[in-house]
Amino acid sequence: MSFRFGQHLIKPSVVFLKTELSFALVNRKPVVPGHVLVCPLRPVERFRDLHPNEVADLFLAAQRVGTAVEKHFQGTSLTFSVQDGPEAGQTVKHVHIHVLPRKAGDFRRNDSIYDELQKHDKEKEDSPALWRSEEEMAAEAAALRGYFQ
């Protein structure tokens, strides 16, 4: 079974958590090591269109995922980000939460992480040559899956 993420079909090998209404996947071009995404199973473009039970499941999943990636990637903090609509930087028309483990000094200016998120999937900045291999993503997903078994 593959997962739908906006216009993309996601292979199960890169998904490391599936709940009743959400799933989490590794990122093909992470801004920081451990940058992952948590999405509702139902392809919904805008946050306002989620049902209350989907919102609850999505954020509970993001909380669990944050705990796992912070531990796995030796982070000391987390950034959670939702870009809701194109003017907010959303490039995939499917609600998703970016979960990024953070460490002291990972950016010279702490809020630069938002600049990086804003541009990391833009067409000019995004090229398959910059993406991680399917094998690398599958290996990371397999390691993270262990936190949820």
CSV table of N, CA and C in Angstrom, one decimal:
chain,number,residue,atom,x,y,z
A,1,MET,N,0.8,-1.2,0.0
A,1,MET,CA,0.0,0.0,0.0
A,1,MET,C,0.9,1.2,0.0
A,2,SER,N,0.6,2.2,-0.9
A,2,SER,CA,1.4,3.4,-0.9
A,2,SER,C,0.5,4.5,-0.2
A,3,PHE,N,1.1,5.6,0.2
A,3,PHE,CA,0.5,6.7,0.8
A,3,PHE,C,0.4,7.9,-0.1
A,4,ARG,N,-0.6,8.6,-0.1
A,4,ARG,CA,-0.7,9.8,-0.9
A,4,ARG,C,-0.3,11.0,0.0
A,5,PHE,N,0.6,11.8,-0.6
A,5,PHE,CA,1.1,13.1,0.0
A,5,PHE,C,0.9,14.1,-1.1
A,6,GLY,N,-0.2,14.8,-1.1
A,6,GLY,CA,-0.5,15.7,-2.2
A,6,GLY,C,-0.4,15.1,-3.5
A,7,GLN,N,0.4,15.6,-4.4
A,7,GLN,CA,0.6,15.0,-5.7
A,7,GLN,C,1.6,13.8,-5.8
A,8,HIS,N,2.1,13.5,-4.6
A,8,HIS,CA,3.2,12.4,-4.6
A,8,HIS,C,2.6,11.1,-4.0
A,9,LEU,N,3.1,10.0,-4.6
A,9,LEU,CA,2.8,8.7,-4.0
A,9,LEU,C,4.0,8.3,-3.1
A,10,ILE,N,3.8,8.0,-1.9
A,10,ILE,CA,4.9,7.7,-1.0
A,10,ILE,C,5.0,6.2,-0.7
A,11,LYS,N,6.1,5.6,-0.9
A,11,LYS,CA,6.4,4.2,-0.7
A,11,LYS,C,6.3,3.9,0.8
A,12,PRO,N,5.8,2.7,1.2
A,12,PRO,CA,5.7,2.3,2.6
A,12,PRO,C,7.1,2.3,3.2
A,13,SER,N,8.1,2.1,2.4
A,13,SER,CA,9.5,1.9,3.0
A,13,SER,C,10.0,3.2,3.6
A,14,VAL,N,9.4,4.4,3.3
A,14,VAL,CA,9.9,5.6,3.9
A,14,VAL,C,8.9,6.1,5.0
A,15,VAL,N,7.9,5.4,5.2
A,15,VAL,CA,6.9,5.7,6.3
A,15,VAL,C,7.3,4.9,7.6
A,16,PHE,N,7.4,5.6,8.7
A,16,PHE,CA,7.8,5.0,9.9
A,16,PHE,C,6.8,4.9,11.0
A,17,LEU,N,5.7,5.6,10.8
A,17,LEU,CA,4.6,5.5,11.8
A,17,LEU,C,3.2,5.7,11.0
A,18,LYS,N,2.3,4.8,11.3
A,18,LYS,CA,0.9,5.0,10.8
A,18,LYS,C,0.0,4.9,12.0
A,19,THR,N,-0.9,5.8,12.1
A,19,THR,CA,-1.9,5.8,13.2
A,19,THR,C,-3.2,5.6,12.5
A,20,GLU,N,-4.3,5.7,13.2
A,20,GLU,CA,-5.6,5.6,12.6
A,20,GLU,C,-5.9,6.6,11.5
A,21,LEU,N,-5.4,7.8,11.7
A,21,LEU,CA,-5.7,8.9,10.8
A,21,LEU,C,-4.5,9.7,10.3
A,22,SER,N,-3.3,9.3,10.6
A,22,SER,CA,-2.1,10.0,10.3
A,22,SER,C,-0.9,9.1,9.9
A,23,PHE,N,0.1,9.6,9.3
A,23,PHE,CA,1.3,8.9,9.0
A,23,PHE,C,2.5,9.8,9.0
A,24,ALA,N,3.7,9.2,9.3
A,24,ALA,CA,4.9,10.0,9.4
A,24,ALA,C,5.9,9.4,8.4
A,25,LEU,N,6.6,10.3,7.7
A,25,LEU,CA,7.6,9.8,6.7
A,25,LEU,C,8.9,10.6,6.8
A,26,VAL,N,10.0,10.0,6.4
A,26,VAL,CA,11.3,10.7,6.3
A,26,VAL,C,11.2,11.7,5.2
A,27,ASN,N,12.1,12.7,5.2
A,27,ASN,CA,12.1,13.7,4.2
A,27,ASN,C,13.2,13.4,3.2
A,28,ARG,N,12.9,13.7,1.9
A,28,ARG,CA,13.8,13.4,0.8
A,28,ARG,C,15.0,14.4,0.8
A,29,LYS,N,14.7,15.6,1.4
A,29,LYS,CA,15.8,16.6,1.4
A,29,LYS,C,15.7,17.4,2.8
A,30,PRO,N,16.1,16.8,3.9
A,30,PRO,CA,15.9,17.4,5.2
A,30,PRO,C,16.7,18.6,5.4
A,31,VAL,N,16.1,19.6,6.1
A,31,VAL,CA,16.8,20.9,6.4
A,31,VAL,C,17.9,20.6,7.5
A,32,VAL,N,17.6,19.7,8.4
A,32,VAL,CA,18.5,19.3,9.4
A,32,VAL,C,18.4,17.8,9.5
A,33,PRO,N,19.4,17.1,10.0
A,33,PRO,CA,19.2,15.6,10.2
A,33,PRO,C,18.0,15.3,11.1
A,34,GLY,N,17.2,14.4,10.6
A,34,GLY,CA,16.0,14.0,11.4
A,34,GLY,C,14.8,14.8,11.0
A,35,HIS,N,14.8,15.7,10.1
A,35,HIS,CA,13.7,16.5,9.6
A,35,HIS,C,12.7,15.5,9.0
A,36,VAL,N,11.5,15.4,9.6
A,36,VAL,CA,10.5,14.4,9.1
A,36,VAL,C,9.2,15.2,8.9
A,37,LEU,N,8.2,14.5,8.3
A,37,LEU,CA,6.9,15.1,8.1
A,37,LEU,C,5.8,14.2,8.7
A,38,VAL,N,4.8,14.8,9.3
A,38,VAL,CA,3.6,14.1,9.8
A,38,VAL,C,2.4,14.6,9.1
A,39,CYS,N,1.6,13.7,8.5
A,39,CYS,CA,0.5,14.1,7.6
A,39,CYS,C,-0.8,13.3,8.0
A,40,PRO,N,-1.9,13.9,7.7
A,40,PRO,CA,-3.1,13.1,7.8
A,40,PRO,C,-3.2,12.1,6.7
A,41,LEU,N,-3.8,11.0,6.9
A,41,LEU,CA,-4.0,10.0,5.9
A,41,LEU,C,-4.9,10.5,4.7
A,42,ARG,N,-5.9,11.2,5.1
A,42,ARG,CA,-6.8,11.8,4.1
A,42,ARG,C,-6.1,13.0,3.5
A,43,PRO,N,-6.0,13.1,2.2
A,43,PRO,CA,-5.3,14.2,1.6
A,43,PRO,C,-6.2,15.5,1.6
A,44,VAL,N,-5.8,16.3,2.5
A,44,VAL,CA,-6.5,17.6,2.8
A,44,VAL,C,-5.5,18.7,2.6
A,45,GLU,N,-5.9,19.7,1.8
A,45,GLU,CA,-5.0,20.8,1.4
A,45,GLU,C,-4.7,21.8,2.5
A,46,ARG,N,-5.8,22.2,3.2
A,46,ARG,CA,-5.6,23.2,4.2
A,46,ARG,C,-6.0,22.7,5.6
A,47,PHE,N,-5.3,23.3,6.6
A,47,PHE,CA,-5.5,22.9,8.0
A,47,PHE,C,-7.0,23.0,8.4
A,48,ARG,N,-7.6,24.1,8.0
A,48,ARG,CA,-9.0,24.4,8.4
A,48,ARG,C,-10.0,23.3,7.9
A,49,ASP,N,-9.6,22.5,6.9
A,49,ASP,CA,-10.4,21.4,6.4
A,49,ASP,C,-10.3,20.1,7.1
A,50,LEU,N,-9.4,20.0,8.0
A,50,LEU,CA,-9.3,18.8,8.8
A,50,LEU,C,-10.5,18.6,9.8
A,51,HIS,N,-10.9,17.4,10.0
A,51,HIS,CA,-12.0,17.1,11.0
A,51,HIS,C,-11.3,17.2,12.4
A,52,PRO,N,-12.0,17.5,13.4
A,52,PRO,CA,-11.4,17.6,14.8
A,52,PRO,C,-10.7,16.3,15.2
A,53,ASN,N,-11.2,15.1,14.8
A,53,ASN,CA,-10.5,13.9,15.2
A,53,ASN,C,-9.1,13.8,14.4
A,54,GLU,N,-9.1,14.3,13.2
A,54,GLU,CA,-7.9,14.3,12.4
A,54,GLU,C,-6.8,15.3,13.0
A,55,VAL,N,-7.3,16.4,13.5
A,55,VAL,CA,-6.4,17.4,14.1
A,55,VAL,C,-5.8,16.7,15.4
A,56,ALA,N,-6.6,16.1,16.2
A,56,ALA,CA,-6.1,15.5,17.4
A,56,ALA,C,-5.1,14.4,17.1
A,57,ASP,N,-5.4,13.5,16.2
A,57,ASP,CA,-4.5,12.4,15.8
A,57,ASP,C,-3.2,13.0,15.2
A,58,LEU,N,-3.3,14.0,14.4
A,58,LEU,CA,-2.1,14.5,13.7
A,58,LEU,C,-1.2,15.1,14.8
A,59,PHE,N,-1.7,15.9,15.7
A,59,PHE,CA,-0.8,16.5,16.7
A,59,PHE,C,-0.3,15.5,17.8
A,60,LEU,N,-1.1,14.5,18.1
A,60,LEU,CA,-0.6,13.4,19.0
A,60,LEU,C,0.5,12.6,18.3
A,61,ALA,N,0.3,12.4,17.0
A,61,ALA,CA,1.4,11.7,16.2
A,61,ALA,C,2.6,12.6,16.1
A,62,ALA,N,2.5,13.9,15.9
A,62,ALA,CA,3.6,14.8,15.9
A,62,ALA,C,4.4,14.8,17.2
A,63,GLN,N,3.6,14.7,18.3
A,63,GLN,CA,4.2,14.7,19.6
A,63,GLN,C,5.1,13.4,19.8
A,64,ARG,N,4.5,12.3,19.4
A,64,ARG,CA,5.3,11.0,19.5
A,64,ARG,C,6.5,11.0,18.6
A,65,VAL,N,6.3,11.5,17.4
A,65,VAL,CA,7.4,11.6,16.4
A,65,VAL,C,8.5,12.5,16.9
A,66,GLY,N,8.1,13.7,17.4
A,66,GLY,CA,9.1,14.6,18.0
A,66,GLY,C,10.0,14.0,19.1
A,67,THR,N,9.3,13.2,20.0
A,67,THR,CA,10.1,12.5,21.0
A,67,THR,C,11.1,11.6,20.4
A,68,ALA,N,10.7,10.8,19.4
A,68,ALA,CA,11.6,9.8,18.8
A,68,ALA,C,12.7,10.5,18.0
A,69,VAL,N,12.4,11.5,17.2
A,69,VAL,CA,13.5,12.1,16.4
A,69,VAL,C,14.5,12.9,17.2
A,70,GLU,N,14.0,13.5,18.3
A,70,GLU,CA,14.9,14.2,19.2
A,70,GLU,C,15.9,13.3,19.8
A,71,LYS,N,15.3,12.1,20.3
A,71,LYS,CA,16.2,11.1,20.9
A,71,LYS,C,17.2,10.5,19.9
A,72,HIS,N,16.6,10.1,18.8
A,72,HIS,CA,17.4,9.4,17.7
A,72,HIS,C,18.6,10.3,17.2
A,73,PHE,N,18.3,11.5,17.0
A,73,PHE,CA,19.3,12.4,16.4
A,73,PHE,C,20.0,13.3,17.4
A,74,GLN,N,19.9,12.9,18.7
A,74,GLN,CA,20.5,13.6,19.8
A,74,GLN,C,20.2,15.1,19.8
A,75,GLY,N,19.0,15.5,19.5
A,75,GLY,CA,18.6,16.9,19.6
A,75,GLY,C,18.3,17.3,21.1
A,76,THR,N,18.2,18.6,21.3
A,76,THR,CA,18.0,19.1,22.6
A,76,THR,C,16.7,19.9,22.6
A,77,SER,N,16.1,20.1,21.4
A,77,SER,CA,14.9,20.9,21.2
A,77,SER,C,14.2,20.4,19.9
A,78,LEU,N,13.0,21.0,19.7
A,78,LEU,CA,12.3,20.6,18.5
A,78,LEU,C,11.7,21.9,17.9
A,79,THR,N,11.6,21.9,16.5
A,79,THR,CA,10.8,22.9,15.8
A,79,THR,C,9.7,22.1,15.1
A,80,PHE,N,8.5,22.6,15.4
A,80,PHE,CA,7.3,22.1,14.7
A,80,PHE,C,6.8,23.2,13.8
A,81,SER,N,6.6,22.9,12.5
A,81,SER,CA,6.1,24.0,11.6
A,81,SER,C,5.0,23.5,10.7
A,82,VAL,N,4.0,24.3,10.5
A,82,VAL,CA,2.9,24.0,9.5
A,82,VAL,C,2.9,25.2,8.6
A,83,GLN,N,3.1,25.0,7.3
A,83,GLN,CA,2.9,26.0,6.3
A,83,GLN,C,1.6,25.8,5.7
A,84,ASP,N,0.6,26.6,6.0
A,84,ASP,CA,-0.8,26.4,5.6
A,84,ASP,C,-1.1,27.4,4.5
A,85,GLY,N,-0.9,26.9,3.2
A,85,GLY,CA,-1.2,27.7,2.1
A,85,GLY,C,0.0,28.2,1.4
A,86,PRO,N,-0.1,28.6,0.1
A,86,PRO,CA,1.1,28.9,-0.7
A,86,PRO,C,1.9,30.1,-0.2
A,87,GLU,N,1.1,31.1,0.3
A,87,GLU,CA,1.8,32.3,0.8
A,87,GLU,C,2.6,32.1,2.1
A,88,ALA,N,2.2,31.0,2.8
A,88,ALA,CA,2.9,30.5,4.0
A,88,ALA,C,4.1,29.6,3.7
A,89,GLY,N,4.3,29.3,2.4
A,89,GLY,CA,5.4,28.5,2.0
A,89,GLY,C,5.0,27.0,1.7
A,90,GLN,N,3.8,26.7,1.8
A,90,GLN,CA,3.3,25.3,1.5
A,90,GLN,C,3.5,25.0,0.0
A,91,THR,N,4.3,24.0,-0.3
A,91,THR,CA,4.6,23.6,-1.7
A,91,THR,C,3.8,22.3,-2.1
A,92,VAL,N,3.5,21.5,-1.1
A,92,VAL,CA,2.7,20.2,-1.3
A,92,VAL,C,1.3,20.5,-0.8
A,93,LYS,N,0.3,20.3,-1.6
A,93,LYS,CA,-1.1,20.7,-1.3
A,93,LYS,C,-1.7,19.5,-0.4
A,94,HIS,N,-1.1,19.3,0.7
A,94,HIS,CA,-1.5,18.3,1.7
A,94,HIS,C,-1.0,18.8,3.1
A,95,VAL,N,-1.9,18.9,4.0
A,95,VAL,CA,-1.5,19.4,5.3
A,95,VAL,C,-0.3,18.5,5.8
A,96,HIS,N,0.7,19.1,6.4
A,96,HIS,CA,1.7,18.3,7.0
A,96,HIS,C,2.5,19.2,8.0
A,97,ILE,N,3.0,18.5,9.0
A,97,ILE,CA,3.8,19.1,10.1
A,97,ILE,C,5.2,18.8,9.9
A,98,HIS,N,6.1,19.8,9.7
A,98,HIS,CA,7.5,19.5,9.7
A,98,HIS,C,8.0,19.4,11.2
A,99,VAL,N,8.7,18.3,11.5
A,99,VAL,CA,9.2,18.1,12.8
A,99,VAL,C,10.7,18.0,12.6
A,100,LEU,N,11.4,19.0,13.3
A,100,LEU,CA,12.9,19.1,13.1
A,100,LEU,C,13.6,19.1,14.5
A,101,PRO,N,14.4,18.0,14.7
A,101,PRO,CA,15.2,18.0,15.9
A,101,PRO,C,16.3,19.2,15.8
A,102,ARG,N,16.5,19.8,16.9
A,102,ARG,CA,17.4,21.0,16.9
A,102,ARG,C,18.5,20.8,18.0
A,103,LYS,N,19.6,21.4,17.7
A,103,LYS,CA,20.8,21.4,18.6
A,103,LYS,C,21.3,22.8,18.7
A,104,ALA,N,22.0,23.1,19.7
A,104,ALA,CA,22.6,24.4,19.9
A,104,ALA,C,23.5,24.7,18.7
A,105,GLY,N,23.4,25.9,18.1
A,105,GLY,CA,24.3,26.3,17.1
A,105,GLY,C,24.0,25.7,15.7
A,106,ASP,N,22.9,25.0,15.5
A,106,ASP,CA,22.6,24.3,14.2
A,106,ASP,C,22.4,25.4,13.1
A,107,PHE,N,22.0,26.6,13.6
A,107,PHE,CA,21.9,27.8,12.7
A,107,PHE,C,22.5,29.0,13.4
A,108,ARG,N,23.2,29.8,12.6
A,108,ARG,CA,23.9,30.9,13.2
A,108,ARG,C,22.8,31.9,13.8
A,109,ARG,N,21.7,32.1,13.1
A,109,ARG,CA,20.6,32.8,13.6
A,109,ARG,C,19.5,31.8,13.7
A,110,ASN,N,19.0,31.6,14.9
A,110,ASN,CA,18.0,30.5,15.2
A,110,ASN,C,16.8,30.5,14.2
A,111,ASP,N,16.3,31.6,14.0
A,111,ASP,CA,15.1,31.7,13.1
A,111,ASP,C,15.4,31.5,11.6
A,112,SER,N,16.7,31.3,11.3
A,112,SER,CA,17.0,30.9,9.9
A,112,SER,C,16.4,29.6,9.4
A,113,ILE,N,16.0,28.8,10.4
A,113,ILE,CA,15.4,27.5,10.1
A,113,ILE,C,14.1,27.8,9.2
A,114,TYR,N,13.4,28.9,9.5
A,114,TYR,CA,12.2,29.2,8.8
A,114,TYR,C,12.5,29.6,7.4
A,115,ASP,N,13.6,30.3,7.2
A,115,ASP,CA,14.0,30.7,5.8
A,115,ASP,C,14.3,29.4,5.0
A,116,GLU,N,15.0,28.5,5.7
A,116,GLU,CA,15.4,27.2,5.0
A,116,GLU,C,14.1,26.4,4.7
A,117,LEU,N,13.2,26.4,5.6
A,117,LEU,CA,11.9,25.6,5.3
A,117,LEU,C,11.2,26.3,4.1
A,118,GLN,N,11.2,27.6,4.1
A,118,GLN,CA,10.5,28.4,3.1
A,118,GLN,C,11.0,28.0,1.7
A,119,LYS,N,12.3,27.8,1.6
A,119,LYS,CA,12.8,27.6,0.2
A,119,LYS,C,13.2,26.1,-0.1
A,120,HIS,N,13.2,25.2,0.9
A,120,HIS,CA,13.8,23.9,0.6
A,120,HIS,C,13.1,23.1,-0.4
A,121,ASP,N,11.8,23.3,-0.7
A,121,ASP,CA,11.1,22.6,-1.7
A,121,ASP,C,10.7,23.4,-2.9
A,122,LYS,N,11.1,24.6,-3.0
A,122,LYS,CA,10.8,25.5,-4.1
A,122,LYS,C,11.5,24.9,-5.4
A,123,GLU,N,10.9,25.1,-6.5
A,123,GLU,CA,11.4,24.5,-7.8
A,123,GLU,C,12.8,24.8,-8.0
A,124,LYS,N,13.2,26.1,-7.9
A,124,LYS,CA,14.6,26.5,-8.1
A,124,LYS,C,15.6,25.8,-7.2
A,125,GLU,N,15.1,25.6,-6.0
A,125,GLU,CA,16.0,25.0,-4.9
A,125,GLU,C,15.9,23.5,-4.9
A,126,ASP,N,14.9,22.9,-5.6
A,126,ASP,CA,14.6,21.5,-5.4
A,126,ASP,C,15.0,20.8,-6.7
A,127,SER,N,15.9,19.9,-6.6
A,127,SER,CA,16.3,19.1,-7.8
A,127,SER,C,16.5,17.6,-7.3
A,128,PRO,N,16.1,16.7,-8.1
A,128,PRO,CA,16.3,15.3,-7.7
A,128,PRO,C,17.8,15.0,-7.4
A,129,ALA,N,18.7,15.7,-8.0
A,129,ALA,CA,20.1,15.5,-7.7
A,129,ALA,C,20.4,15.8,-6.2
A,130,LEU,N,19.5,16.6,-5.6
A,130,LEU,CA,19.8,17.0,-4.1
A,130,LEU,C,19.0,16.0,-3.2
A,131,TRP,N,18.2,15.2,-3.7
A,131,TRP,CA,17.4,14.3,-2.9
A,131,TRP,C,18.3,13.1,-2.4
A,132,ARG,N,17.9,12.6,-1.2
A,132,ARG,CA,18.6,11.4,-0.7
A,132,ARG,C,18.1,10.2,-1.5
A,133,SER,N,18.9,9.1,-1.4
A,133,SER,CA,18.5,7.9,-2.2
A,133,SER,C,17.3,7.2,-1.4
A,134,GLU,N,16.6,6.4,-2.2
A,134,GLU,CA,15.5,5.6,-1.6
A,134,GLU,C,16.1,4.7,-0.5
A,135,GLU,N,17.2,4.1,-0.7
A,135,GLU,CA,17.9,3.2,0.3
A,135,GLU,C,18.2,4.0,1.6
A,136,GLU,N,18.7,5.2,1.4
A,136,GLU,CA,19.1,6.0,2.6
A,136,GLU,C,17.8,6.4,3.4
A,137,MET,N,16.7,6.7,2.7
A,137,MET,CA,15.5,7.1,3.3
A,137,MET,C,14.8,5.9,4.0
A,138,ALA,N,14.9,4.7,3.3
A,138,ALA,CA,14.3,3.5,3.9
A,138,ALA,C,15.0,3.1,5.1
A,139,ALA,N,16.4,3.2,5.1
A,139,ALA,CA,17.1,2.9,6.3
A,139,ALA,C,16.8,3.8,7.5
A,140,GLU,N,16.6,5.1,7.2
A,140,GLU,CA,16.3,6.0,8.3
A,140,GLU,C,14.9,5.6,8.8
A,141,ALA,N,13.9,5.4,7.9
A,141,ALA,CA,12.6,5.0,8.4
A,141,ALA,C,12.6,3.7,9.2
A,142,ALA,N,13.4,2.8,8.8
A,142,ALA,CA,13.5,1.5,9.5
A,142,ALA,C,14.0,1.8,11.0
A,143,ALA,N,15.0,2.6,11.1
A,143,ALA,CA,15.5,2.9,12.4
A,143,ALA,C,14.5,3.6,13.3
A,144,LEU,N,13.8,4.6,12.7
A,144,LEU,CA,12.7,5.3,13.4
A,144,LEU,C,11.5,4.4,13.8
A,145,ARG,N,11.2,3.5,12.9
A,145,ARG,CA,10.1,2.6,13.2
A,145,ARG,C,10.3,1.8,14.5
A,146,GLY,N,11.5,1.6,14.8
A,146,GLY,CA,11.8,0.9,16.1
A,146,GLY,C,11.3,1.6,17.3
A,147,TYR,N,11.2,2.9,17.3
A,147,TYR,CA,10.7,3.7,18.4
A,147,TYR,C,9.2,3.5,18.6
A,148,PHE,N,8.5,2.9,17.7
A,148,PHE,CA,7.0,2.8,17.8
A,148,PHE,C,6.5,1.4,17.8
A,149,GLN,N,7.4,0.4,18.0
A,149,GLN,CA,7.0,-1.0,18.1
A,149,GLN,C,6.9,-1.5,19.5
